[in-house]
Amino acid sequence: MSVVAVPGSKSITNRALFLAAAAEGTTVLRRPLVSDDTEAFAQGLTALGYDVEPGPAEWRITGRPAGPAAAAADVYCRDGATVARFLPGLAAAGHGTFRFDASPQMRRRPVAPLAQALRTLGVDIRHEEAEGHLPLTVVADGIKGGEIELDASLSSQFLTALLLTGPLTAEGLRIRVTGLVSAPYVEITLAMMRRFGVDVVRDGDTLSVPPGGYRATTYDIEPDASTASYFFAAAALTGREITVPGLGTDALQGDLRFVDVLERMGARVDIRPDATTVSGTGRLSGVTAAMRDISDTMPTLASIAPFADGPVRIEDVYNTRVKECDRLEACASNLRRQGIRVDTGHDWIEIHPGTPASTEIACHGDHRIAMSFAVAGLRIPGGVTFDEPGCVKKTFPEFHDAFGELCRGWGL
């Protein structure tokens, strides 16, 4: 059995950074993820005037419930969607002029639902170029609060941004949600808000966020479940066994449910309070999986699908088309380059059994494409190469080293 120490969750680390910055007092974050996205978030907070002290095993953040200390700031979000979608809400709760820009990749991704919601609440949002995209400027004078309607069918991050901002408004927020994808990420947000002293009331599709702010705390960051999916898939694909400690029955992240899909395909899964183990059985069965709520693991499944004994159909994943790249199309095109028959539609992909050829994977600058197809390389004579191997820095800079060490341990 191999035990893999997966780095901390990006989703949890960046939510915790927001909450810590907004809280009264000093928060200690233990075992945060150190990656391009989390460094961008921390540097964004620093630009806004927050006190962030990174260390080797923990970060300390001194909060400012009144909003950014800076009267003006220019925040560069790099490739980080959570940076670009969460920090404008934090800035809007303060007083000043705050500009947000990002990489060309992130400029292409939408921020319109968040911008429109903040405008409805009276915040002055200005787009410099394409409407609904970065760069944008927030001219802030606090947020009164009130009622808004939000379509979060493209990304749950828009809803999370407003939920996180709600306690910083004068009167609180009532958010009626008309569409939602990746719902487990919203559950992460609500659970973390409770840890920082705020309870959100849910009534059907409406969430009510009280005013009053957050309280600082000490918070342990659990391992990243999306990253763990690559190691779990490796075990299922090769007939080996992998245990990831720190991800168990009490894990916040919905992406741990990826192991349920592997179990349906024939792997053995053991989820304990403090760890999850996946054991390959030497076979993978075809499966149909609706992955709307765990769509970040869609490329992981797509990469190993050719090795199943029947077609693998992944449904309800339109939102993967508006990630770092069009992930559905990126998976399809890479699989076809490997000689695999693939059919696609608006929100689905079906992958047929075959023998993938060794080829260079087109990453499209997307960390999840690179890490997913590294898994398939374990069963491909000659393996695979990548046109942009360094794109993994977004969430797991040491991925190639960690995966290589695992392979050497297995004699692959």
CSV table of C-alpha atoms in Angstrom, one decimal:
chain,number,residue,atom,x,y,z
A,1,MET,CA,0.0,0.0,0.0
A,2,SER,CA,1.2,3.5,-0.9
A,3,VAL,CA,0.4,6.5,1.4
A,4,VAL,CA,0.3,9.8,-0.4
A,5,ALA,CA,0.4,13.2,1.4
A,6,VAL,CA,-1.7,15.4,-0.8
A,7,PRO,CA,-1.2,19.2,-0.3
A,8,GLY,CA,-3.9,21.4,1.1
A,9,SER,CA,-7.1,22.3,-0.6
A,10,LYS,CA,-7.0,25.3,-2.9
A,11,SER,CA,-10.7,26.0,-2.4
A,12,ILE,CA,-10.5,25.8,1.4
A,13,THR,CA,-7.2,27.8,1.6
A,14,ASN,CA,-8.6,30.8,-0.5
A,15,ARG,CA,-11.9,30.8,1.4
A,16,ALA,CA,-10.0,30.8,4.6
A,17,LEU,CA,-7.9,33.7,3.5
A,18,PHE,CA,-11.0,35.8,2.7
A,19,LEU,CA,-12.6,34.9,6.0
A,20,ALA,CA,-9.5,35.6,8.0
A,21,ALA,CA,-9.1,39.0,6.3
A,22,ALA,CA,-12.7,39.9,7.1
A,23,ALA,CA,-12.6,38.7,10.7
A,24,GLU,CA,-12.0,40.6,13.9
A,25,GLY,CA,-8.6,39.4,15.3
A,26,THR,CA,-5.7,37.3,14.0
A,27,THR,CA,-6.4,33.9,12.3
A,28,VAL,CA,-3.9,31.1,12.1
A,29,LEU,CA,-4.2,28.8,9.0
A,30,ARG,CA,-2.5,25.5,9.4
A,31,ARG,CA,-1.1,23.5,6.5
A,32,PRO,CA,-2.4,25.9,3.8
A,33,LEU,CA,-1.8,25.1,0.2
A,34,VAL,CA,1.2,27.0,-1.3
A,35,SER,CA,0.6,27.3,-5.0
A,36,ASP,CA,0.2,30.0,-7.7
A,37,ASP,CA,-3.5,30.5,-6.9
A,38,THR,CA,-3.1,30.8,-3.2
A,39,GLU,CA,0.0,33.0,-3.5
A,40,ALA,CA,-2.0,35.3,-5.8
A,41,PHE,CA,-4.8,35.5,-3.2
A,42,ALA,CA,-2.4,36.3,-0.4
A,43,GLN,CA,-0.7,38.9,-2.5
A,44,GLY,CA,-4.0,40.4,-3.4
A,45,LEU,CA,-4.9,40.8,0.3
A,46,THR,CA,-1.5,42.4,0.9
A,47,ALA,CA,-2.2,44.9,-2.0
A,48,LEU,CA,-5.5,45.7,-0.4
A,49,GLY,CA,-3.7,46.5,2.9
A,50,TYR,CA,-4.2,43.4,4.9
A,51,ASP,CA,-1.5,41.9,7.1
A,52,VAL,CA,-0.6,38.4,5.9
A,53,GLU,CA,2.4,36.6,7.4
A,54,PRO,CA,3.2,33.4,5.5
A,55,GLY,CA,5.3,30.7,7.2
A,56,PRO,CA,6.5,27.2,6.4
A,57,ALA,CA,3.6,25.4,8.1
A,58,GLU,CA,1.1,28.1,8.9
A,59,TRP,CA,0.0,31.6,7.8
A,60,ARG,CA,-1.2,34.4,10.2
A,61,ILE,CA,-3.7,36.9,8.9
A,62,THR,CA,-4.8,40.0,10.9
A,63,GLY,CA,-8.4,40.9,9.9
A,64,ARG,CA,-10.0,44.2,9.2
A,65,PRO,CA,-13.9,43.9,9.4
A,66,ALA,CA,-14.1,47.5,8.0
A,67,GLY,CA,-12.6,46.5,4.7
A,68,PRO,CA,-9.2,47.1,3.0
A,69,ALA,CA,-6.8,49.4,4.7
A,70,ALA,CA,-5.6,50.7,1.4
A,71,ALA,CA,-7.6,53.6,-0.2
A,72,ALA,CA,-6.6,52.4,-3.6
A,73,ALA,CA,-5.0,49.2,-5.0
A,74,ASP,CA,-4.2,47.4,-8.2
A,75,VAL,CA,-4.6,43.7,-7.7
A,76,TYR,CA,-3.3,41.2,-10.2
A,77,CYS,CA,-5.2,37.9,-10.0
A,78,ARG,CA,-2.9,35.8,-12.2
A,79,ASP,CA,-4.9,32.7,-13.4
A,80,GLY,CA,-6.9,32.6,-10.2
A,81,ALA,CA,-10.7,32.4,-10.6
A,82,THR,CA,-11.3,32.5,-6.8
A,83,VAL,CA,-9.0,35.5,-6.6
A,84,ALA,CA,-10.8,37.4,-9.3
A,85,ARG,CA,-14.3,36.5,-8.1
A,86,PHE,CA,-13.9,36.7,-4.3
A,87,LEU,CA,-11.7,39.7,-3.7
A,88,PRO,CA,-13.9,42.3,-5.5
A,89,GLY,CA,-16.6,41.5,-2.9
A,90,LEU,CA,-14.2,42.0,-0.1
A,91,ALA,CA,-13.0,45.3,-1.6
A,92,ALA,CA,-16.6,46.5,-2.2
A,93,ALA,CA,-17.3,46.3,1.5
A,94,GLY,CA,-14.6,48.9,2.2
A,95,HIS,CA,-13.9,52.4,1.0
A,96,GLY,CA,-11.7,53.3,-2.0
A,97,THR,CA,-10.9,52.5,-5.6
A,98,PHE,CA,-9.7,49.0,-6.4
A,99,ARG,CA,-8.7,47.7,-9.8
A,100,PHE,CA,-8.5,44.0,-10.6
A,101,ASP,CA,-6.8,42.4,-13.6
A,102,ALA,CA,-5.5,39.0,-14.5
A,103,SER,CA,-3.8,36.8,-17.1
A,104,PRO,CA,-5.2,36.5,-20.6
A,105,GLN,CA,-6.6,33.1,-19.6
A,106,MET,CA,-8.5,34.6,-16.6
A,107,ARG,CA,-9.6,37.6,-18.6
A,108,ARG,CA,-11.5,35.2,-20.9
A,109,ARG,CA,-13.5,33.7,-18.0
A,110,PRO,CA,-16.7,35.4,-16.9
A,111,VAL,CA,-17.3,37.5,-13.8
A,112,ALA,CA,-20.6,39.0,-15.1
A,113,PRO,CA,-22.9,37.4,-12.5
A,114,LEU,CA,-20.9,38.8,-9.6
A,115,ALA,CA,-20.5,42.2,-11.2
A,116,GLN,CA,-24.2,42.5,-11.8
A,117,ALA,CA,-25.1,41.4,-8.3
A,118,LEU,CA,-22.8,44.0,-6.8
A,119,ARG,CA,-24.3,46.6,-9.0
A,120,THR,CA,-27.7,45.6,-7.8
A,121,LEU,CA,-26.5,46.3,-4.3
A,122,GLY,CA,-25.4,49.7,-5.3
A,123,VAL,CA,-21.7,49.1,-5.8
A,124,ASP,CA,-20.0,51.0,-8.6
A,125,ILE,CA,-18.4,48.4,-10.9
A,126,ARG,CA,-16.6,49.5,-14.1
A,127,HIS,CA,-15.3,47.2,-16.8
A,128,GLU,CA,-12.4,48.6,-18.8
A,129,GLU,CA,-12.7,46.4,-21.8
A,130,ALA,CA,-15.2,43.6,-22.4
A,131,GLU,CA,-18.4,43.8,-20.3
A,132,GLY,CA,-18.5,41.0,-17.7
A,133,HIS,CA,-14.8,40.3,-17.8
A,134,LEU,CA,-11.6,41.6,-16.2
A,135,PRO,CA,-10.1,44.1,-15.9
A,136,LEU,CA,-12.7,45.8,-13.6
A,137,THR,CA,-12.6,48.5,-11.1
A,138,VAL,CA,-14.6,48.6,-7.8
A,139,VAL,CA,-15.3,52.1,-6.5
A,140,ALA,CA,-16.3,51.2,-3.0
A,141,ASP,CA,-18.2,53.0,-0.3
A,142,GLY,CA,-19.5,50.1,1.7
A,143,ILE,CA,-22.5,47.8,1.0
A,144,LYS,CA,-25.9,48.4,2.5
A,145,GLY,CA,-27.1,45.0,1.7
A,146,GLY,CA,-30.6,43.8,0.6
A,147,GLU,CA,-32.1,41.2,-1.7
A,148,ILE,CA,-30.7,39.9,-4.9
A,149,GLU,CA,-31.3,37.2,-7.4
A,150,LEU,CA,-28.3,35.2,-8.7
A,151,ASP,CA,-27.8,32.7,-11.5
A,152,ALA,CA,-24.8,30.5,-10.4
A,153,SER,CA,-25.2,27.9,-13.2
A,154,LEU,CA,-21.9,28.8,-14.7
A,155,SER,CA,-19.9,28.7,-11.4
A,156,SER,CA,-20.8,28.3,-7.8
A,157,GLN,CA,-17.9,30.8,-7.1
A,158,PHE,CA,-20.3,33.7,-7.8
A,159,LEU,CA,-22.6,32.6,-5.0
A,160,THR,CA,-19.7,31.9,-2.7
A,161,ALA,CA,-18.3,35.4,-3.3
A,162,LEU,CA,-21.6,37.0,-2.2
A,163,LEU,CA,-22.1,34.7,0.8
A,164,LEU,CA,-18.6,35.5,2.0
A,165,THR,CA,-19.3,39.2,1.6
A,166,GLY,CA,-22.7,39.2,3.2
A,167,PRO,CA,-21.7,39.6,6.9
A,168,LEU,CA,-19.7,42.7,5.9
A,169,THR,CA,-22.8,44.5,4.6
A,170,ALA,CA,-24.7,46.9,6.9
A,171,GLU,CA,-28.0,45.0,6.7
A,172,GLY,CA,-27.1,41.5,5.5
A,173,LEU,CA,-28.0,39.8,2.3
A,174,ARG,CA,-30.9,37.6,1.0
A,175,ILE,CA,-29.8,35.7,-2.1
A,176,ARG,CA,-32.3,33.9,-4.2
A,177,VAL,CA,-30.5,31.3,-6.4
A,178,THR,CA,-32.0,30.5,-9.8
A,179,GLY,CA,-29.4,28.1,-11.0
A,180,LEU,CA,-26.5,26.3,-9.3
A,181,VAL,CA,-23.6,24.1,-10.4
A,182,SER,CA,-21.0,22.4,-8.1
A,183,ALA,CA,-23.3,22.7,-5.1
A,184,PRO,CA,-20.8,20.9,-2.7
A,185,TYR,CA,-18.5,23.9,-3.0
A,186,VAL,CA,-21.3,26.1,-1.6
A,187,GLU,CA,-21.6,23.6,1.3
A,188,ILE,CA,-17.8,24.1,2.0
A,189,THR,CA,-18.4,27.9,2.1
A,190,LEU,CA,-21.3,27.6,4.5
A,191,ALA,CA,-19.4,25.2,6.8
A,192,MET,CA,-16.4,27.5,6.9
A,193,MET,CA,-18.5,30.6,7.6
A,194,ARG,CA,-19.9,28.8,10.6
A,195,ARG,CA,-16.4,28.2,11.9
A,196,PHE,CA,-15.8,31.9,11.6
A,197,GLY,CA,-18.9,32.7,13.6
A,198,VAL,CA,-21.6,33.2,10.9
A,199,ASP,CA,-24.7,31.0,10.4
A,200,VAL,CA,-26.5,31.3,7.0
A,201,VAL,CA,-30.2,30.5,7.0
A,202,ARG,CA,-31.5,28.5,4.0
A,203,ASP,CA,-35.1,28.6,3.0
A,204,GLY,CA,-35.6,26.7,-0.3
A,205,ASP,CA,-33.6,28.5,-2.9
A,206,THR,CA,-33.0,31.6,-0.7
A,207,LEU,CA,-30.0,32.0,1.6
A,208,SER,CA,-30.1,34.7,4.2
A,209,VAL,CA,-26.8,36.0,5.5
A,210,PRO,CA,-26.8,38.1,8.7
A,211,PRO,CA,-24.7,41.2,9.2
A,212,GLY,CA,-22.2,41.5,12.0
A,213,GLY,CA,-18.9,40.2,10.7
A,214,TYR,CA,-16.6,37.2,11.5
A,215,ARG,CA,-14.5,36.1,14.4
A,216,ALA,CA,-10.9,35.0,14.0
A,217,THR,CA,-10.0,31.4,14.7
A,218,THR,CA,-7.4,28.7,14.1
A,219,TYR,CA,-8.2,26.7,11.0
A,220,ASP,CA,-6.7,23.4,9.7
A,221,ILE,CA,-6.7,23.1,5.9
A,222,GLU,CA,-7.6,19.6,4.8
A,223,PRO,CA,-5.9,17.9,1.7
A,224,ASP,CA,-7.2,18.8,-1.7
A,225,ALA,CA,-9.8,16.2,-2.8
A,226,SER,CA,-9.6,17.2,-6.5
A,227,THR,CA,-5.8,16.6,-6.4
A,228,ALA,CA,-6.4,13.3,-4.6
A,229,SER,CA,-8.5,12.1,-7.5
A,230,TYR,CA,-5.3,11.6,-9.6
A,231,PHE,CA,-3.8,9.3,-7.1
A,232,PHE,CA,-7.1,7.4,-6.5
A,233,ALA,CA,-7.5,7.0,-10.3
A,234,ALA,CA,-3.9,5.8,-10.5
A,235,ALA,CA,-4.6,3.0,-8.0
A,236,ALA,CA,-7.8,2.0,-9.8
A,237,LEU,CA,-6.0,2.0,-13.2
A,238,THR,CA,-3.0,0.0,-12.2
A,239,GLY,CA,-4.4,-2.5,-9.7
A,240,ARG,CA,-2.5,-0.9,-6.8
A,241,GLU,CA,-3.6,0.5,-3.5
A,242,ILE,CA,-3.4,4.1,-2.4
A,243,THR,CA,-4.3,5.8,0.9
A,244,VAL,CA,-4.7,9.5,1.3
A,245,PRO,CA,-4.7,10.6,5.0
A,246,GLY,CA,-6.6,13.6,6.1
A,247,LEU,CA,-9.6,13.0,3.7
A,248,GLY,CA,-12.3,10.9,5.3
A,249,THR,CA,-15.9,10.8,6.3
A,250,ASP,CA,-15.8,14.3,7.8
A,251,ALA,CA,-14.1,15.9,4.7
A,252,LEU,CA,-15.8,19.1,3.5
A,253,GLN,CA,-15.0,18.6,-0.1
A,254,GLY,CA,-17.6,17.1,-2.4
A,255,ASP,CA,-14.9,16.0,-4.9
A,256,LEU,CA,-14.1,13.1,-2.6
A,257,ARG,CA,-17.2,11.5,-4.1
A,258,PHE,CA,-15.1,10.8,-7.2
A,259,VAL,CA,-14.1,7.6,-5.4
A,260,ASP,CA,-17.8,6.5,-5.6
A,261,VAL,CA,-17.4,6.6,-9.4
A,262,LEU,CA,-14.3,4.5,-9.2
A,263,GLU,CA,-16.1,2.0,-7.0
A,264,ARG,CA,-18.9,1.7,-9.5
A,265,MET,CA,-16.2,0.9,-12.1
A,266,GLY,CA,-14.8,-1.9,-10.0
A,267,ALA,CA,-12.3,-0.5,-7.6
A,268,ARG,CA,-12.5,-1.2,-3.8
A,269,VAL,CA,-13.0,1.9,-1.7
A,270,ASP,CA,-12.6,2.3,2.1
A,271,ILE,CA,-13.5,5.7,3.6
A,272,ARG,CA,-12.6,6.0,7.2
A,273,PRO,CA,-12.8,9.0,9.6
A,274,ASP,CA,-9.2,10.1,8.9
A,275,ALA,CA,-8.3,8.6,5.5
A,276,THR,CA,-9.6,7.1,2.2
A,277,THR,CA,-8.1,4.1,0.5
A,278,VAL,CA,-8.7,3.0,-3.1
A,279,SER,CA,-7.6,-0.4,-4.3
A,280,GLY,CA,-7.6,-1.4,-7.9
A,281,THR,CA,-9.0,-4.8,-8.8
A,282,GLY,CA,-7.4,-5.3,-12.2
A,283,ARG,CA,-10.5,-4.2,-14.1
A,284,LEU,CA,-12.5,-1.1,-14.9
A,285,SER,CA,-16.1,-1.3,-16.1
A,286,GLY,CA,-17.9,1.2,-18.3
A,287,VAL,CA,-20.1,3.6,-16.5
A,288,THR,CA,-22.5,6.6,-17.0
A,289,ALA,CA,-21.8,9.3,-14.4
A,290,ALA,CA,-23.5,12.7,-13.9
A,291,MET,CA,-20.7,14.9,-12.6
A,292,ARG,CA,-22.3,18.3,-12.3
A,293,ASP,CA,-21.4,18.5,-8.6
A,294,ILE,CA,-17.8,17.1,-9.0
A,295,SER,CA,-16.9,18.5,-12.4
A,296,ASP,CA,-13.3,19.3,-11.5
A,297,THR,CA,-12.7,15.5,-11.5
A,298,MET,CA,-14.3,15.1,-15.0
A,299,PRO,CA,-10.8,15.1,-16.7
A,300,THR,CA,-9.5,12.5,-14.3
A,301,LEU,CA,-12.3,10.1,-15.3
A,302,ALA,CA,-12.0,11.0,-19.0
A,303,SER,CA,-8.3,10.2,-19.0
A,304,ILE,CA,-8.7,6.7,-17.7
A,305,ALA,CA,-11.9,5.9,-19.5
A,306,PRO,CA,-10.3,4.2,-22.6
A,307,PHE,CA,-9.1,1.4,-20.3
A,308,ALA,CA,-12.7,0.5,-19.2
A,309,ASP,CA,-14.4,-2.6,-20.8
A,310,GLY,CA,-17.3,-0.5,-22.0
A,311,PRO,CA,-18.1,3.1,-22.9
A,312,VAL,CA,-17.7,5.8,-20.2
A,313,ARG,CA,-20.3,8.6,-20.5
A,314,ILE,CA,-19.9,11.7,-18.4
A,315,GLU,CA,-23.0,13.9,-18.3
A,316,ASP,CA,-24.1,17.4,-17.0
A,317,VAL,CA,-20.7,19.0,-17.2
A,318,TYR,CA,-21.3,22.1,-19.4
A,319,ASN,CA,-19.6,24.3,-16.8
A,320,THR,CA,-16.3,22.6,-17.6
A,321,ARG,CA,-16.3,24.5,-20.9
A,322,VAL,CA,-15.8,27.8,-19.0
A,323,LYS,CA,-12.9,26.7,-16.8
A,324,GLU,CA,-9.2,27.5,-17.4
A,325,CYS,CA,-9.9,26.1,-20.9
A,326,ASP,CA,-12.8,24.2,-22.5
A,327,ARG,CA,-12.0,21.1,-20.5
A,328,LEU,CA,-14.6,18.9,-22.2
A,329,GLU,CA,-13.2,19.7,-25.7
A,330,ALA,CA,-9.6,19.5,-24.4
A,331,CYS,CA,-10.2,16.0,-23.1
A,332,ALA,CA,-11.9,15.0,-26.3
A,333,SER,CA,-9.1,16.3,-28.6
A,334,ASN,CA,-6.3,14.8,-26.5
A,335,LEU,CA,-8.1,11.4,-26.5
A,336,ARG,CA,-8.6,11.5,-30.2
A,337,ARG,CA,-4.9,12.3,-30.7
A,338,GLN,CA,-4.3,9.1,-28.7
A,339,GLY,CA,-6.4,7.2,-31.2
A,340,ILE,CA,-9.5,6.9,-29.0
A,341,ARG,CA,-13.1,7.3,-30.3
A,342,VAL,CA,-14.9,10.1,-28.5
A,343,ASP,CA,-18.3,11.6,-28.9
A,344,THR,CA,-19.3,14.9,-27.4
A,345,GLY,CA,-22.4,17.1,-27.0
A,346,HIS,CA,-23.3,20.4,-25.3
A,347,ASP,CA,-22.7,19.0,-21.8
A,348,TRP,CA,-21.5,15.5,-22.2
A,349,ILE,CA,-18.6,13.3,-23.4
A,350,GLU,CA,-18.7,9.6,-24.2
A,351,ILE,CA,-15.4,7.7,-24.4
A,352,HIS,CA,-15.1,4.3,-26.0
A,353,PRO,CA,-12.7,1.5,-25.1
A,354,GLY,CA,-9.3,1.5,-26.8
A,355,THR,CA,-5.6,1.4,-26.5
A,356,PRO,CA,-4.2,5.0,-26.1
A,357,ALA,CA,-1.1,5.8,-28.1
A,358,SER,CA,1.9,7.6,-26.6
A,359,THR,CA,1.6,11.3,-27.5
A,360,GLU,CA,2.2,14.8,-26.4
A,361,ILE,CA,-0.7,16.2,-24.3
A,362,ALA,CA,-2.0,19.6,-25.2
A,363,CYS,CA,-2.5,21.1,-21.7
A,364,HIS,CA,-4.1,24.4,-22.8
A,365,GLY,CA,-2.5,26.0,-19.8
A,366,ASP,CA,-4.8,23.9,-17.6
A,367,HIS,CA,-3.4,22.2,-14.5
A,368,ARG,CA,-6.2,19.6,-14.4
A,369,ILE,CA,-5.6,18.5,-18.0
A,370,ALA,CA,-1.9,17.9,-17.3
A,371,MET,CA,-2.4,16.0,-14.0
A,372,SER,CA,-5.3,13.9,-15.4
A,373,PHE,CA,-3.5,12.7,-18.4
A,374,ALA,CA,-0.4,11.9,-16.3
A,375,VAL,CA,-2.5,9.2,-14.8
A,376,ALA,CA,-3.3,7.6,-18.1
A,377,GLY,CA,0.4,7.6,-18.9
A,378,LEU,CA,0.9,4.9,-16.3
A,379,ARG,CA,-0.7,2.3,-18.7
A,380,ILE,CA,0.6,3.7,-22.0
A,381,PRO,CA,3.8,2.2,-23.3
A,382,GLY,CA,6.2,5.1,-23.7
A,383,GLY,CA,4.0,7.2,-21.4
A,384,VAL,CA,2.9,10.7,-22.3
A,385,THR,CA,4.6,14.1,-22.5
A,386,PHE,CA,3.2,17.6,-22.0
A,387,ASP,CA,3.5,20.8,-24.0
A,388,GLU,CA,3.1,22.9,-20.8
A,389,PRO,CA,4.2,20.7,-17.8
A,390,GLY,CA,4.7,23.7,-15.6
A,391,CYS,CA,1.0,24.6,-15.6
A,392,VAL,CA,0.5,22.3,-12.6
A,393,LYS,CA,2.0,25.2,-10.4
A,394,LYS,CA,-1.6,26.6,-10.2
A,395,THR,CA,-2.5,24.0,-7.5
A,396,PHE,CA,0.3,21.5,-7.1
A,397,PRO,CA,3.8,22.8,-8.1
A,398,GLU,CA,5.4,19.5,-7.0
A,399,PHE,CA,3.0,17.2,-8.8
A,400,HIS,CA,5.4,15.7,-11.4
A,401,ASP,CA,7.9,14.9,-8.7
A,402,ALA,CA,5.3,13.4,-6.4
A,403,PHE,CA,3.8,11.3,-9.2
A,404,GLY,CA,7.2,10.2,-10.4
A,405,GLU,CA,8.1,9.1,-6.9
A,406,LEU,CA,4.9,7.1,-6.7
A,407,CYS,CA,5.6,5.4,-10.1
A,408,ARG,CA,9.2,4.5,-9.1
A,409,GLY,CA,7.8,3.0,-5.9
A,410,TRP,CA,5.5,0.8,-8.0
A,411,GLY,CA,8.2,-0.1,-10.5
A,412,LEU,CA,6.5,1.6,-13.4
